[in-house]
PDB file of C-alpha atoms and ligand atoms in Angstrom:
ATOM      1  CA  UNK K   1     129.969  77.359 125.354  1.00  0.00           C
ATOM      2  CA  UNK K   2     126.300  75.791 124.917  1.00  0.00           C
ATOM      3  CA  UNK K   3     123.854  78.146 122.979  1.00  0.00           C
ATOM      4  CA  UNK K   4     120.024  77.096 121.846  1.00  0.00           C
ATOM      5  CA  UNK K   5     119.844  77.079 118.830  1.00  0.00           C
ATOM      6  CA  UNK K   6     117.115  75.198 115.711  1.00  0.00           C
ATOM      7  CA  UNK K   7     117.942  75.696 112.828  1.00  0.00           C
ATOM      8  CA  UNK K   8     115.555  77.836 110.847  1.00  0.00           C
ATOM      9  CA  UNK K   9     114.976  77.467 106.861  1.00  0.00           C
ATOM     10  CA  UNK K  10     114.221  80.858 106.482  1.00  0.00           C
ATOM     11  CA  UNK K  11     114.053  83.226 109.583  1.00  0.00           C
ATOM     12  CA  UNK K  12     110.344  84.929 109.786  1.00  0.00           C
ATOM     13  CA  UNK K  13     108.326  86.753 112.154  1.00  0.00           C
ATOM     14  CA  UNK K  14     106.684  83.863 113.851  1.00  0.00           C
ATOM     15  CA  UNK K  15     110.991  82.360 114.208  1.00  0.00           C
ATOM     16  CA  UNK K  16     111.365  85.684 116.382  1.00  0.00           C
ATOM     17  CA  UNK K  17     108.206  85.395 118.756  1.00  0.00           C
ATOM     18  CA  UNK K  18     109.276  81.546 118.451  1.00  0.00           C
ATOM     19  CA  UNK K  19     113.405  82.551 119.566  1.00  0.00           C
ATOM     20  CA  UNK K  20     112.110  85.055 122.722  1.00  0.00           C
ATOM     21  CA  UNK K  21     109.527  81.874 124.243  1.00  0.00           C
ATOM     22  CA  UNK K  22     112.427  79.190 124.172  1.00  0.00           C
ATOM     23  CA  UNK K  23     114.349  81.603 125.848  1.00  0.00           C
ATOM     24  CA  UNK K  24     116.858  81.668 122.052  1.00  0.00           C
ATOM     25  CA  UNK K  25     118.694  85.022 121.772  1.00  0.00           C
ATOM     26  CA  UNK K  26     118.504  86.456 118.417  1.00  0.00           C
ATOM     27  CA  UNK K  27     121.228  87.621 116.832  1.00  0.00           C
ATOM     28  CA  UNK K  28     121.247  90.636 113.919  1.00  0.00           C
ATOM     29  CA  UNK K  29     123.729  92.509 112.277  1.00  0.00           C
ATOM     30  CA  UNK K  30     122.898  95.211 109.280  1.00  0.00           C
ATOM     31  CA  UNK K  31     123.904  94.630 105.254  1.00  0.00           C
ATOM     32  CA  UNK K  32     123.714  96.657 102.806  1.00  0.00           C
ATOM     33  CA  UNK K  33     125.031  95.172  99.870  1.00  0.00           C
ATOM     34  CA  UNK K  34     124.455  91.520  98.440  1.00  0.00           C
ATOM     35  CA  UNK K  35     128.707  90.348  98.760  1.00  0.00           C
ATOM     36  CA  UNK K  36     128.653  91.349 102.387  1.00  0.00           C
ATOM     37  CA  UNK K  37     124.579  90.290 102.630  1.00  0.00           C
ATOM     38  CA  UNK K  38     125.970  87.021 101.700  1.00  0.00           C
ATOM     39  CA  UNK K  39     128.745  86.592 103.915  1.00  0.00           C
ATOM     40  CA  UNK K  40     126.172  87.483 107.172  1.00  0.00           C
ATOM     41  CA  UNK K  41     123.486  85.647 105.687  1.00  0.00           C
ATOM     42  CA  UNK K  42     126.379  82.280 105.242  1.00  0.00           C
ATOM     43  CA  UNK K  43     127.516  82.995 109.085  1.00  0.00           C
ATOM     44  CA  UNK K  44     123.664  82.530 110.097  1.00  0.00           C
ATOM     45  CA  UNK K  45     122.575  85.650 111.537  1.00  0.00           C
ATOM     46  CA  UNK K  46     119.179  85.487 111.682  1.00  0.00           C
ATOM     47  CA  UNK K  47     117.400  88.949 111.177  1.00  0.00           C
ATOM     48  CA  UNK K  48     119.611  91.074 108.313  1.00  0.00           C
ATOM     49  CA  UNK K  49     118.425  95.169 108.876  1.00  0.00           C
ATOM     50  CA  UNK K  50     119.299  96.989 105.037  1.00  0.00           C
ATOM     51  CA  UNK K  51     119.724  99.775 108.473  1.00  0.00           C
ATOM     52  CA  UNK K  52     119.357 103.698 107.211  1.00  0.00           C
ATOM     53  CA  UNK K  53     122.954 104.102 108.745  1.00  0.00           C
ATOM     54  CA  UNK K  54     123.906 103.145 105.034  1.00  0.00           C
ATOM     55  CA  UNK K  55     123.573 106.667 105.152  1.00  0.00           C
ATOM     56  CA  UNK K  56     126.470 107.193 107.445  1.00  0.00           C
ATOM     57  CA  UNK K  57     128.372 103.800 106.818  1.00  0.00           C
ATOM     58  CA  UNK K  58     128.002 103.466 102.777  1.00  0.00           C
ATOM     59  CA  UNK K  59     127.171 107.120 101.681  1.00  0.00           C
ATOM     60  CA  UNK K  60     129.564 109.169 104.273  1.00  0.00           C
ATOM     61  CA  UNK K  61     126.745 111.654 105.060  1.00  0.00           C
ATOM     62  CA  UNK K  62     127.328 112.654 108.820  1.00  0.00           C
ATOM     63  CA  UNK K  63     123.323 111.860 110.119  1.00  0.00           C
ATOM     64  CA  UNK K  64     120.828 109.181 108.475  1.00  0.00           C
ATOM     65  CA  UNK K  65     118.747 111.872 107.502  1.00  0.00           C
ATOM     66  CA  UNK K  66     119.645 112.261 103.708  1.00  0.00           C
ATOM     67  CA  UNK K  67     118.920 108.518 102.775  1.00  0.00           C
ATOM     68  CA  UNK K  68     116.437 109.089 100.206  1.00  0.00           C
ATOM     69  CA  UNK K  69     113.636 105.815  99.486  1.00  0.00           C
ATOM     70  CA  UNK K  70     114.555 104.435  96.141  1.00  0.00           C
ATOM     71  CA  UNK K  71     118.974 104.612  97.786  1.00  0.00           C
ATOM     72  CA  UNK K  72     117.387 102.251 100.547  1.00  0.00           C
ATOM     73  CA  UNK K  73     115.885  99.623  97.738  1.00  0.00           C
ATOM     74  CA  UNK K  74     118.736  99.324  95.987  1.00  0.00           C
ATOM     75  CA  UNK K  75     120.560  98.707  99.730  1.00  0.00           C
ATOM     76  CA  UNK K  76     117.916  95.719  99.941  1.00  0.00           C
ATOM     77  CA  UNK K  77     116.865  94.353  97.066  1.00  0.00           C
ATOM     78  CA  UNK K  78     121.026  94.169  96.888  1.00  0.00           C
ATOM     79  CA  UNK K  79     120.703  92.361  99.813  1.00  0.00           C
ATOM     80  CA  UNK K  80     117.639  90.117  99.245  1.00  0.00           C
ATOM     81  CA  UNK K  81     119.324  88.816  96.291  1.00  0.00           C
ATOM     82  CA  UNK K  82     121.980  87.566  98.452  1.00  0.00           C
ATOM     83  CA  UNK K  83     120.108  85.598 101.469  1.00  0.00           C
ATOM     84  CA  UNK K  84     118.821  82.441 101.789  1.00  0.00           C
ATOM     85  CA  UNK K  85     118.305  82.309 105.857  1.00  0.00           C
ATOM     86  CA  UNK K  86     117.785  85.364 107.962  1.00  0.00           C
ATOM     87  CA  UNK K  87     114.690  87.846 108.098  1.00  0.00           C
ATOM     88  CA  UNK K  88     115.117  91.198 106.635  1.00  0.00           C
ATOM     89  CA  UNK K  89     113.897  94.418 107.483  1.00  0.00           C
ATOM     90  CA  UNK K  90     114.504  97.121 106.026  1.00  0.00           C
ATOM     91  CA  UNK K  91     114.734 100.627 107.499  1.00  0.00           C
ATOM     92  CA  UNK K  92     112.301 103.396 106.662  1.00  0.00           C
ATOM     93  CA  UNK K  93     114.275 106.605 105.954  1.00  0.00           C
ATOM     94  CA  UNK K  94     113.584 109.412 107.268  1.00  0.00           C
ATOM     95  CA  UNK K  95     110.935 111.630 105.164  1.00  0.00           C
ATOM     96  CA  UNK K  96     109.329 109.222 103.489  1.00  0.00           C
ATOM     97  CA  UNK K  97     106.552 108.030 106.809  1.00  0.00           C
ATOM     98  CA  UNK K  98     106.715 111.118 109.236  1.00  0.00           C
ATOM     99  CA  UNK K  99     104.434 113.046 107.081  1.00  0.00           C
ATOM    100  CA  UNK K 100     101.222 111.081 107.026  1.00  0.00           C
ATOM    101  CA  UNK K 101      99.651 107.290 107.290  1.00  0.00           C
ATOM    102  CA  UNK K 102      98.675 106.795 103.101  1.00  0.00           C
ATOM    103  CA  UNK K 103     102.213 108.288 102.561  1.00  0.00           C
ATOM    104  CA  UNK K 104     104.076 106.129 104.601  1.00  0.00           C
ATOM    105  CA  UNK K 105     101.871 102.791 103.723  1.00  0.00           C
ATOM    106  CA  UNK K 106     103.122 104.315  99.863  1.00  0.00           C
ATOM    107  CA  UNK K 107     106.686 104.273 101.283  1.00  0.00           C
ATOM    108  CA  UNK K 108     106.440 100.479 102.771  1.00  0.00           C
ATOM    109  CA  UNK K 109     104.494  98.922  99.744  1.00  0.00           C
ATOM    110  CA  UNK K 110     107.626 100.237  97.498  1.00  0.00           C
ATOM    111  CA  UNK K 111     109.950  98.863  99.784  1.00  0.00           C
ATOM    112  CA  UNK K 112     108.140  95.657  99.989  1.00  0.00           C
ATOM    113  CA  UNK K 113     107.197  95.350  95.992  1.00  0.00           C
ATOM    114  CA  UNK K 114     111.054  96.686  94.724  1.00  0.00           C
ATOM    115  CA  UNK K 115     113.246  95.180  97.330  1.00  0.00           C
ATOM    116  CA  UNK K 116     111.618  91.676  98.152  1.00  0.00           C
ATOM    117  CA  UNK K 117     112.815  92.148 102.122  1.00  0.00           C
ATOM    118  CA  UNK K 118     110.331  90.979 104.735  1.00  0.00           C
ATOM    119  CA  UNK K 119     109.443  93.664 107.024  1.00  0.00           C
ATOM    120  CA  UNK K 120     110.220  97.313 107.134  1.00  0.00           C
ATOM    121  CA  UNK K 121     111.536  99.036 110.316  1.00  0.00           C
ATOM    122  CA  UNK K 122     110.367 102.763 112.047  1.00  0.00           C
ATOM    123  CA  UNK K 123     111.803 104.504 114.614  1.00  0.00           C
ATOM    124  CA  UNK K 124     109.457 106.700 117.249  1.00  0.00           C
ATOM    125  CA  UNK K 125     106.423 105.921 118.808  1.00  0.00           C
ATOM    126  CA  UNK K 126     103.096 106.845 119.988  1.00  0.00           C
ATOM    127  CA  UNK K 127     104.068 110.265 117.048  1.00  0.00           C
ATOM    128  CA  UNK K 128     104.219 107.163 114.346  1.00  0.00           C
ATOM    129  CA  UNK K 129     100.964 104.970 115.989  1.00  0.00           C
ATOM    130  CA  UNK K 130      98.346 105.525 112.895  1.00  0.00           C
ATOM    131  CA  UNK K 131     101.707 105.166 110.137  1.00  0.00           C
ATOM    132  CA  UNK K 132     102.243 101.959 112.183  1.00  0.00           C
ATOM    133  CA  UNK K 133      99.039 100.625 111.932  1.00  0.00           C
ATOM    134  CA  UNK K 134      97.696 101.278 108.502  1.00  0.00           C
ATOM    135  CA  UNK K 135     101.182  99.059 107.289  1.00  0.00           C
ATOM    136  CA  UNK K 136     100.272  96.604 109.614  1.00  0.00           C
ATOM    137  CA  UNK K 137      96.492  96.300 108.054  1.00  0.00           C
ATOM    138  CA  UNK K 138      98.207  95.811 104.539  1.00  0.00           C
ATOM    139  CA  UNK K 139      99.337  92.666 106.020  1.00  0.00           C
ATOM    140  CA  UNK K 140     103.239  94.315 106.041  1.00  0.00           C
ATOM    141  CA  UNK K 141     105.199  93.171 108.925  1.00  0.00           C
ATOM    142  CA  UNK K 142     106.735  96.520 111.061  1.00  0.00           C
ATOM    143  CA  UNK K 143     109.440  96.901 113.912  1.00  0.00           C
ATOM    144  CA  UNK K 144     109.861 100.010 116.174  1.00  0.00           C
ATOM    145  CA  UNK K 145     112.598 101.625 117.063  1.00  0.00           C
ATOM    146  CA  UNK K 146     112.666 103.724 120.352  1.00  0.00           C
ATOM    147  CA  UNK K 147     115.327 104.979 123.129  1.00  0.00           C
ATOM    148  CA  UNK K 148     117.987 107.198 120.707  1.00  0.00           C
ATOM    149  CA  UNK K 149     116.296 106.859 117.512  1.00  0.00           C
ATOM    150  CA  UNK K 150     119.198 109.194 114.690  1.00  0.00           C
ATOM    151  CA  UNK K 151     116.200 110.349 112.831  1.00  0.00           C
ATOM    152  CA  UNK K 152     115.924 112.733 115.163  1.00  0.00           C
ATOM    153  CA  UNK K 153     118.971 113.764 115.715  1.00  0.00           C
ATOM    154  CA  UNK K 154     118.108 117.347 115.800  1.00  0.00           C
ATOM    155  CA  UNK K 155     115.311 117.009 118.393  1.00  0.00           C
ATOM    156  CA  UNK K 156     117.973 115.512 120.900  1.00  0.00           C
ATOM    157  CA  UNK K 157     121.297 117.364 119.807  1.00  0.00           C
ATOM    158  CA  UNK K 158     123.340 114.451 120.675  1.00  0.00           C
ATOM    159  CA  UNK K 159     123.976 110.846 120.012  1.00  0.00           C
ATOM    160  CA  UNK K 160     123.925 110.468 124.334  1.00  0.00           C
ATOM    161  CA  UNK K 161     122.408 107.694 125.976  1.00  0.00           C
ATOM    162  CA  UNK K 162     118.201 108.262 126.084  1.00  0.00           C
ATOM    163  CA  UNK K 163     115.925 107.638 128.849  1.00  0.00           C
ATOM    164  CA  UNK K 164     117.534 108.461 131.915  1.00  0.00           C
ATOM    165  CA  UNK K 165     115.200 110.533 133.402  1.00  0.00           C
ATOM    166  CA  UNK K 166     111.685 108.992 135.134  1.00  0.00           C
ATOM    167  CA  UNK K 167     109.772 110.721 132.458  1.00  0.00           C
ATOM    168  CA  UNK K 168     111.329 109.982 129.404  1.00  0.00           C
ATOM    169  CA  UNK K 169     111.557 106.552 131.208  1.00  0.00           C
ATOM    170  CA  UNK K 170     108.032 106.016 131.654  1.00  0.00           C
ATOM    171  CA  UNK K 171     107.115 107.334 128.176  1.00  0.00           C
ATOM    172  CA  UNK K 172     109.484 104.661 126.696  1.00  0.00           C
ATOM    173  CA  UNK K 173     107.705 102.028 128.663  1.00  0.00           C
ATOM    174  CA  UNK K 174     103.952 103.872 126.973  1.00  0.00           C
ATOM    175  CA  UNK K 175     105.026 103.808 123.786  1.00  0.00           C
ATOM    176  CA  UNK K 176     106.640 100.100 123.790  1.00  0.00           C
ATOM    177  CA  UNK K 177     103.294  98.502 125.208  1.00  0.00           C
ATOM    178  CA  UNK K 178     102.036 100.589 122.922  1.00  0.00           C
ATOM    179  CA  UNK K 179     103.580  99.176 119.346  1.00  0.00           C
ATOM    180  CA  UNK K 180     103.147  95.861 120.441  1.00  0.00           C
ATOM    181  CA  UNK K 181      99.401  96.302 121.294  1.00  0.00           C
ATOM    182  CA  UNK K 182      99.121  97.583 117.183  1.00  0.00           C
ATOM    183  CA  UNK K 183     100.745  94.707 116.070  1.00  0.00           C
ATOM    184  CA  UNK K 184     104.559  94.788 116.032  1.00  0.00           C
ATOM    185  CA  UNK K 185     107.088  92.095 115.414  1.00  0.00           C
ATOM    186  CA  UNK K 186     110.368  93.060 117.640  1.00  0.00           C
ATOM    187  CA  UNK K 187     110.781  96.703 119.176  1.00  0.00           C
ATOM    188  CA  UNK K 188     114.743  98.015 118.541  1.00  0.00           C
ATOM    189  CA  UNK K 189     116.011  99.616 121.773  1.00  0.00           C
ATOM    190  CA  UNK K 190     118.871 102.053 120.791  1.00  0.00           C
ATOM    191  CA  UNK K 191     121.427 103.165 123.646  1.00  0.00           C
ATOM    192  CA  UNK K 192     119.216 103.589 126.616  1.00  0.00           C
ATOM    193  CA  UNK K 193     119.883 102.342 130.588  1.00  0.00           C
ATOM    194  CA  UNK K 194     120.439  98.081 130.273  1.00  0.00           C
ATOM    195  CA  UNK K 195     117.904  98.314 133.517  1.00  0.00           C
ATOM    196  CA  UNK K 196     114.765  99.803 131.962  1.00  0.00           C
ATOM    197  CA  UNK K 197     115.617  97.828 128.537  1.00  0.00           C
ATOM    198  CA  UNK K 198     115.025  94.361 130.842  1.00  0.00           C
ATOM    199  CA  UNK K 199     111.900  95.608 132.269  1.00  0.00           C
ATOM    200  CA  UNK K 200     110.834  96.749 128.457  1.00  0.00           C
ATOM    201  CA  UNK K 201     111.537  93.257 127.569  1.00  0.00           C
ATOM    202  CA  UNK K 202     109.583  91.867 130.136  1.00  0.00           C
ATOM    203  CA  UNK K 203     106.796  93.965 130.126  1.00  0.00           C
ATOM    204  CA  UNK K 204     105.558  92.279 125.873  1.00  0.00           C
ATOM    205  CA  UNK K 205     105.452  89.222 124.581  1.00  0.00           C
ATOM    206  CA  UNK K 206     107.340  90.617 121.566  1.00  0.00           C
ATOM    207  CA  UNK K 207     111.332  89.987 120.699  1.00  0.00           C
ATOM    208  CA  UNK K 208     113.477  93.446 122.062  1.00  0.00           C
ATOM    209  CA  UNK K 209     116.387  93.688 120.068  1.00  0.00           C
ATOM    210  CA  UNK K 210     118.994  96.086 121.786  1.00  0.00           C
ATOM    211  CA  UNK K 211     121.762  98.156 120.393  1.00  0.00           C
ATOM    212  CA  UNK K 212     123.557  99.483 123.767  1.00  0.00           C
ATOM    213  CA  UNK K 213     120.982  98.361 125.772  1.00  0.00           C
ATOM    214  CA  UNK K 214     122.718  96.138 127.616  1.00  0.00           C
ATOM    215  CA  UNK K 215     122.020  92.039 127.696  1.00  0.00           C
ATOM    216  CA  UNK K 216     119.125  92.143 129.342  1.00  0.00           C
ATOM    217  CA  UNK K 217     116.944  91.535 126.325  1.00  0.00           C
ATOM    218  CA  UNK K 218     115.577  88.953 123.318  1.00  0.00           C
ATOM    219  CA  UNK K 219     118.697  90.200 121.053  1.00  0.00           C
ATOM    220  CA  UNK K 220     121.854  92.348 120.127  1.00  0.00           C
ATOM    221  CA  UNK K 221     122.144  94.393 116.521  1.00  0.00           C
ATOM    222  CA  UNK K 222     125.066  95.774 116.279  1.00  0.00           C
ATOM    223  CA  UNK K 223     126.072  97.828 112.488  1.00  0.00           C
ATOM    224  CA  UNK K 224     128.309  95.173 110.103  1.00  0.00           C
ATOM    225  CA  UNK K 225     130.854  98.319 109.649  1.00  0.00           C
ATOM    226  CA  UNK K 226     131.710  98.723 112.862  1.00  0.00           C
ATOM    227  CA  UNK K 227     131.289  94.993 114.651  1.00  0.00           C
ATOM    228  CA  UNK K 228     134.031  94.015 112.055  1.00  0.00           C
ATOM    229  CA  UNK K 229     136.206  97.331 112.287  1.00  0.00           C
ATOM    230  CA  UNK K 230     136.044  98.940 108.996  1.00  0.00           C
ATOM    231  CA  UNK K 231     135.180 101.590 110.091  1.00  0.00           C
ATOM    232  CA  UNK K 232     137.603 102.916 113.578  1.00  0.00           C
ATOM    233  CA  UNK K 233     136.547 106.954 114.836  1.00  0.00           C
ATOM    234  CA  UNK K 234     133.078 105.464 116.113  1.00  0.00           C
ATOM    235  CA  UNK K 235     134.130 104.064 119.710  1.00  0.00           C
ATOM    236  CA  UNK K 236     130.895 103.692 121.741  1.00  0.00           C
ATOM    237  CA  UNK K 237     131.137 101.943 124.867  1.00  0.00           C
ATOM    238  CA  UNK K 238     128.490  98.895 123.170  1.00  0.00           C
ATOM    239  CA  UNK K 239     130.474  98.727 120.623  1.00  0.00           C
ATOM    240  CA  UNK K 240     132.452  95.228 120.923  1.00  0.00           C
ATOM    241  CA  UNK K 241     134.509  94.768 117.530  1.00  0.00           C
ATOM    242  CA  UNK K 242     135.629  91.368 116.850  1.00  0.00           C
ATOM    243  CA  UNK K 243     138.305  92.254 113.540  1.00  0.00           C
ATOM    244  CA  UNK K 244     140.438  95.042 112.580  1.00  0.00           C
ATOM    245  CA  UNK K 245     139.757  94.977 109.445  1.00  0.00           C
ATOM    246  CA  UNK K 246     140.755  98.861 109.104  1.00  0.00           C
ATOM    247  CA  UNK K 247     143.983  98.282 109.811  1.00  0.00           C
ATOM    248  CA  UNK K 248     144.288  95.009 107.780  1.00  0.00           C
ATOM    249  CA  UNK K 249     142.703  96.444 104.590  1.00  0.00           C
ATOM    250  CA  UNK K 250     145.250  99.432 104.841  1.00  0.00           C
ATOM    251  CA  UNK K 251     147.591  97.189 105.326  1.00  0.00           C
ATOM    252  CA  UNK K 252     147.168  94.957 102.467  1.00  0.00           C
ATOM    253  CA  UNK K 253     146.488  97.790 100.032  1.00  0.00           C
ATOM    254  CA  UNK K 254     149.196  99.014 101.741  1.00  0.00           C
ATOM    255  CA  UNK K 255     151.278  96.191  99.984  1.00  0.00           C
ATOM    256  CA  UNK K 256     149.495  95.940  97.112  1.00  0.00           C
ATOM    257  CA  UNK K 257     150.627  99.598  96.120  1.00  0.00           C
ATOM    258  CA  UNK K 258     154.469  98.642  96.858  1.00  0.00           C
ATOM    259  CA  UNK K 259     154.268  95.455  94.895  1.00  0.00           C
ATOM    260  CA  UNK K 260     152.808  97.088  91.729  1.00  0.00           C
ATOM    261  CA  UNK K 261     154.874 100.022  92.359  1.00  0.00           C
ATOM    262  CA  UNK K 262     157.758  97.236  92.961  1.00  0.00           C
ATOM    263  CA  UNK K 263     156.983  95.906  89.880  1.00  0.00           C
ATOM    264  CA  UNK K 264     156.985  92.562  91.847  1.00  0.00           C
ATOM    265  CA  UNK K 265     152.700  91.544  91.501  1.00  0.00           C
ATOM    266  CA  UNK K 266     151.720  90.370  88.573  1.00  0.00           C
ATOM    267  CA  UNK K 267     155.132  87.909  89.499  1.00  0.00           C
ATOM    268  CA  UNK K 268     155.259  84.712  86.271  1.00  0.00           C
ATOM    269  CA  UNK K 269     152.877  83.208  87.812  1.00  0.00           C
ATOM    270  CA  UNK K 270     149.818  85.617  87.664  1.00  0.00           C
ATOM    271  CA  UNK K 271     149.802  86.106  84.111  1.00  0.00           C
ATOM    272  CA  UNK K 272     149.183  84.789  81.046  1.00  0.00           C
TER     273      UNK K 272
HETATM  274  O1  LIG J 301     120.351 101.459 110.824  1.00  0.00           O
HETATM  275  C1  LIG J 301     120.447 101.192 111.613  1.00  0.00           C
HETATM  276  O2  LIG J 301     121.978 100.926 111.388  1.00  0.00           O
HETATM  277  C2  LIG J 301     120.017 101.090 112.923  1.00  0.00           C
HETATM  278  C3  LIG J 301     120.297 100.312 113.900  1.00  0.00           C
HETATM  279  C4  LIG J 301     121.442 100.906 114.683  1.00  0.00           C
HETATM  280  C5  LIG J 301     119.542  99.543 114.597  1.00  0.00           C
HETATM  281  O3  LIG J 301     118.675 101.607 112.749  1.00  0.00           O
END
């Protein structure tokens, strides 16, 4: 398979817009720690998202709501230390930007100053417009996130596909245009019908990255732990697992337990 791919020393928000203009699809994955981020970055990913999904896969919470700004900064600074090429986008966690634009700006500044990330992502459309503008005015790039927005899970009540009805689809289209007009450099669309996502991607000049939003968008994002099969209980239709690390690690650790108990490890060669 031949894929158009220009080499970037460091991917920037401008590179992403160029990729969209050149019809080069954008690859994005999450990472939350140094060792994983080093592998992801070295493999040539365009964007690393330090997602608030860390709340689920790193901390074991049921939702993304509990993770704090301090914890996001800790994860993001570990990722920044590992990365040489990717653009690093950091999620503003729940509670750090919803109450007012000044607090949103303070949170975004903390992320940029204390983690060294390159941009922030925040969930929502018209309801967070003023906060987005405030952050952008400070020179901080912002990525929007529409469709299924997990920080609002208790409002939705379920993680099912969003914007299947005309009214919600219309609102989403308007919000995407608003995000572009406000100056966002990109938008994540999560779990919406592919046809709607394609329409949105064609209606804006900024890159639209999908997760469960079909192939007609400008790029794809997955949660790393799902994509490499470290998690195994979460099986949405949109997820492609490229490995089954859950099985491989369980086998390897089981073997280690056996070897220790059987005094097979360490061998003569593995000691001083
Ligand atoms: O937090 C996250 O991992 C995300 C992706 C699902 C887009 O926001």
